[in-house]
Amino acid sequence: MTRLTITGGAGFIGSNFVRSALNRGYDITVVDAFTYAGNRANLEGLDVEVIEGDVADPDIARRAAQRGDTIVHFAAESHNDNSLKDPSPFVRTNILGTFELLQAALRNDVRFHHISTDEVFGDLEIDEPRKFNEDTAYHPSSPYSATKAGSDHLVNAWIRSFGLAATMSNCSNNYGPRQHVEKFIPRQITNILSGRTPKLYGSGLQVRDWIHVDDHNEAVLDILERGRIGQTYAIGADNDHVNNLQVIELICELMGAPGYEHVADRAGHDQRYAIDSSKIREELGWRPRFTDTETGMRSGLENTIAWYRENEDWWRPVKDHVESAYAQKGQ
Ligand code: NAD
Ligand code: DAU
């Protein structure tokens, strides 16, 4: 396996994955529709082939499958808040797009790796010690997570019904360089850098099991190289003891900002996610690198803050627009 086709390779996780995969010696083709979340600057200077197009278009899906031995499928509409405003692109890209790629992978005898999320399992109570693992029943809450759950079911059906050589991973919340400023952590960092006050939804007691994007992507590469066909792997960095309030306080401390404000909560806000990643740790020997004893996030956040400080040209052009859309919703 030497040539990877990476859908959504111009987005946050996909473009960081392209870098990690190039470091491991792969040839890369990126297939991306360059929606608002896809950024050509994310691929600047990288030795990759780019096919611009919508994965829900059967012709683009066929070209994607004919360009590599393996499709790594990141392309998705990925933001919960947007899915509450207009779910339709989520249904098209996340469900129909995955369907077209599965069909194309099958017809061209190409391996498939599906990038999914812990949100398909729904949420846990704030003080519930249970964690999600590969056997947890699906119970998605939002239009975003429902469409990701639908895509996961398609992948499993194609494995069982048609014998597609596929694997899947369900990861927790990522953070790191090149994440769109609509998302929690880059929003707060760029709020501070642009003289705004960080914004916390509701109580801020919600918990996300944060993982640095490079740790997620190393896990995906390990699955591609050593994972068992037909298997699902849950990926997380054991940060399920850190709530949003603590994350925002740590960002304020690291950046010398005076404080934050509470804003309107998200409708149907999932309370707590937590991942048990023992399977990938035991089977493939994967471990996250960005960890520390205090919050598990200090070194990863320092790395992320430094990137946004050094790359104002990347986020400045979209910041005002994102903030005015949030302001209209009282957020
Ligand atoms: P993102 O929104 O930053 O990037 C998505 C990319 O997909 C963009 O480049 C966009 O242009 C492209 N795209 C969207 N629709 C497309 C279409 N129809 N055809 C082709 N390209 C299209 O997303 P992200 O945060 O990098 O997430 C990538 C994947 O990882 C998604 O599948 C998401 O569900 C999953 N995931 C994300 C997280 C997280 O914390 N961000 C955690 C676990 C899993
Ligand atoms: O769990 C994995 C998921 O993580 C991925 O599947 C999604 O693609 C990704 O967007 C992310 O979903 P979340 O909804 O958890 O991420 P978001 O960054 O939008 O919000 C993280 C938490 O922070 C959530 O509890 C809402 C809160 N929040 C968010 C924003 C944008 C705030 O308190 N303030 C904010 O400004």
Short mmCIF file of C-alpha atoms and ligand atoms in Angstrom, two decimals, residues 8-14 31-39 53-56 73-78 93 115-117 144 148 171-174 179 183 216, ligand 1:
data_model
loop_
_atom_site.label_atom_id
_atom_site.label_comp_id
_atom_site.label_asym_id
_atom_site.label_seq_id
_atom_site.Cartn_x
_atom_site.Cartn_y
_atom_site.Cartn_z
CA GLY A 8 -11.50 16.02 2.88
CA GLY A 9 -7.72 16.45 2.78
CA ALA A 10 -8.02 20.25 2.66
CA GLY A 11 -9.87 20.38 6.00
CA PHE A 12 -8.54 20.40 9.55
CA ILE A 13 -7.82 16.75 10.35
CA GLY A 14 -7.37 15.70 6.72
CA VAL A 31 -10.17 14.79 -3.08
CA ASP A 32 -11.94 17.83 -1.69
CA ALA A 33 -14.92 20.01 -2.61
CA PHE A 34 -13.29 23.08 -0.98
CA THR A 35 -16.40 24.02 0.98
CA TYR A 36 -16.11 26.86 3.50
CA ALA A 37 -14.14 24.37 5.66
CA GLY A 38 -11.65 23.36 2.99
CA ASN A 39 -8.68 25.68 2.60
CA GLY A 53 -15.02 17.77 -6.42
CA ASP A 54 -17.94 16.52 -4.37
CA VAL A 55 -17.63 12.93 -3.10
CA ALA A 56 -21.41 12.55 -3.48
CA HIS A 73 -12.46 9.09 4.06
CA PHE A 74 -12.36 12.31 6.12
CA ALA A 75 -14.70 14.45 3.98
CA ALA A 76 -17.77 15.49 5.94
CA GLU A 77 -19.82 18.41 7.12
CA SER A 78 -18.41 18.45 10.64
CA THR A 93 -22.08 14.70 2.13
CA ILE A 115 -13.11 8.36 9.81
CA SER A 116 -15.92 8.62 12.31
CA THR A 117 -16.63 10.20 15.64
CA TYR A 144 -24.46 15.95 12.43
CA LYS A 148 -22.20 10.22 10.83
CA CYS A 171 -12.32 9.41 17.62
CA SER A 172 -13.05 12.02 20.26
CA ASN A 173 -12.71 15.84 19.90
CA ASN A 174 -9.57 16.92 18.05
CA GLN A 179 -8.88 23.89 12.80
CA LYS A 183 -14.83 25.31 16.63
CA HIS A 216 -5.42 10.96 16.13
P1 NAD B 1 -13.49 19.97 8.50
O1 NAD B 1 -14.86 20.52 8.47
O2 NAD B 1 -12.36 20.80 9.01
O3 NAD B 1 -13.06 19.49 7.03
C1 NAD B 1 -13.92 18.81 6.18
C2 NAD B 1 -13.29 18.76 4.79
O4 NAD B 1 -14.17 18.01 3.93
C3 NAD B 1 -13.12 20.13 4.14
O5 NAD B 1 -11.89 20.20 3.47
C4 NAD B 1 -14.26 20.20 3.13
O6 NAD B 1 -14.00 21.04 2.02
C5 NAD B 1 -14.38 18.74 2.73
N1 NAD B 1 -15.71 18.41 2.22
C6 NAD B 1 -16.92 18.71 2.78
N2 NAD B 1 -17.92 18.24 2.01
C7 NAD B 1 -17.34 17.62 0.96
C8 NAD B 1 -17.84 16.92 -0.17
N3 NAD B 1 -19.15 16.77 -0.37
N4 NAD B 1 -16.96 16.40 -1.05
C9 NAD B 1 -15.62 16.54 -0.87
N5 NAD B 1 -15.08 17.20 0.18
C10 NAD B 1 -15.94 17.73 1.08
O7 NAD B 1 -13.62 18.62 9.31
P2 NAD B 1 -12.61 17.94 10.35
O8 NAD B 1 -12.85 18.50 11.68
O9 NAD B 1 -11.27 17.94 9.78
O10 NAD B 1 -13.21 16.45 10.36
C11 NAD B 1 -12.76 15.49 9.41
C12 NAD B 1 -13.46 14.16 9.68
O11 NAD B 1 -13.15 13.72 11.00
C13 NAD B 1 -14.97 14.21 9.60
O12 NAD B 1 -15.42 13.02 8.99
C14 NAD B 1 -15.42 14.28 11.05
O13 NAD B 1 -16.71 13.73 11.21
C15 NAD B 1 -14.36 13.43 11.70
N6 NAD B 1 -14.07 13.72 13.12
C16 NAD B 1 -13.81 15.00 13.51
C17 NAD B 1 -13.45 15.26 14.83
C18 NAD B 1 -13.12 16.66 15.30
O14 NAD B 1 -12.96 16.88 16.49
N7 NAD B 1 -13.00 17.65 14.42
C19 NAD B 1 -13.40 14.21 15.75
C20 NAD B 1 -13.68 12.90 15.32
C21 NAD B 1 -14.00 12.68 14.00
#
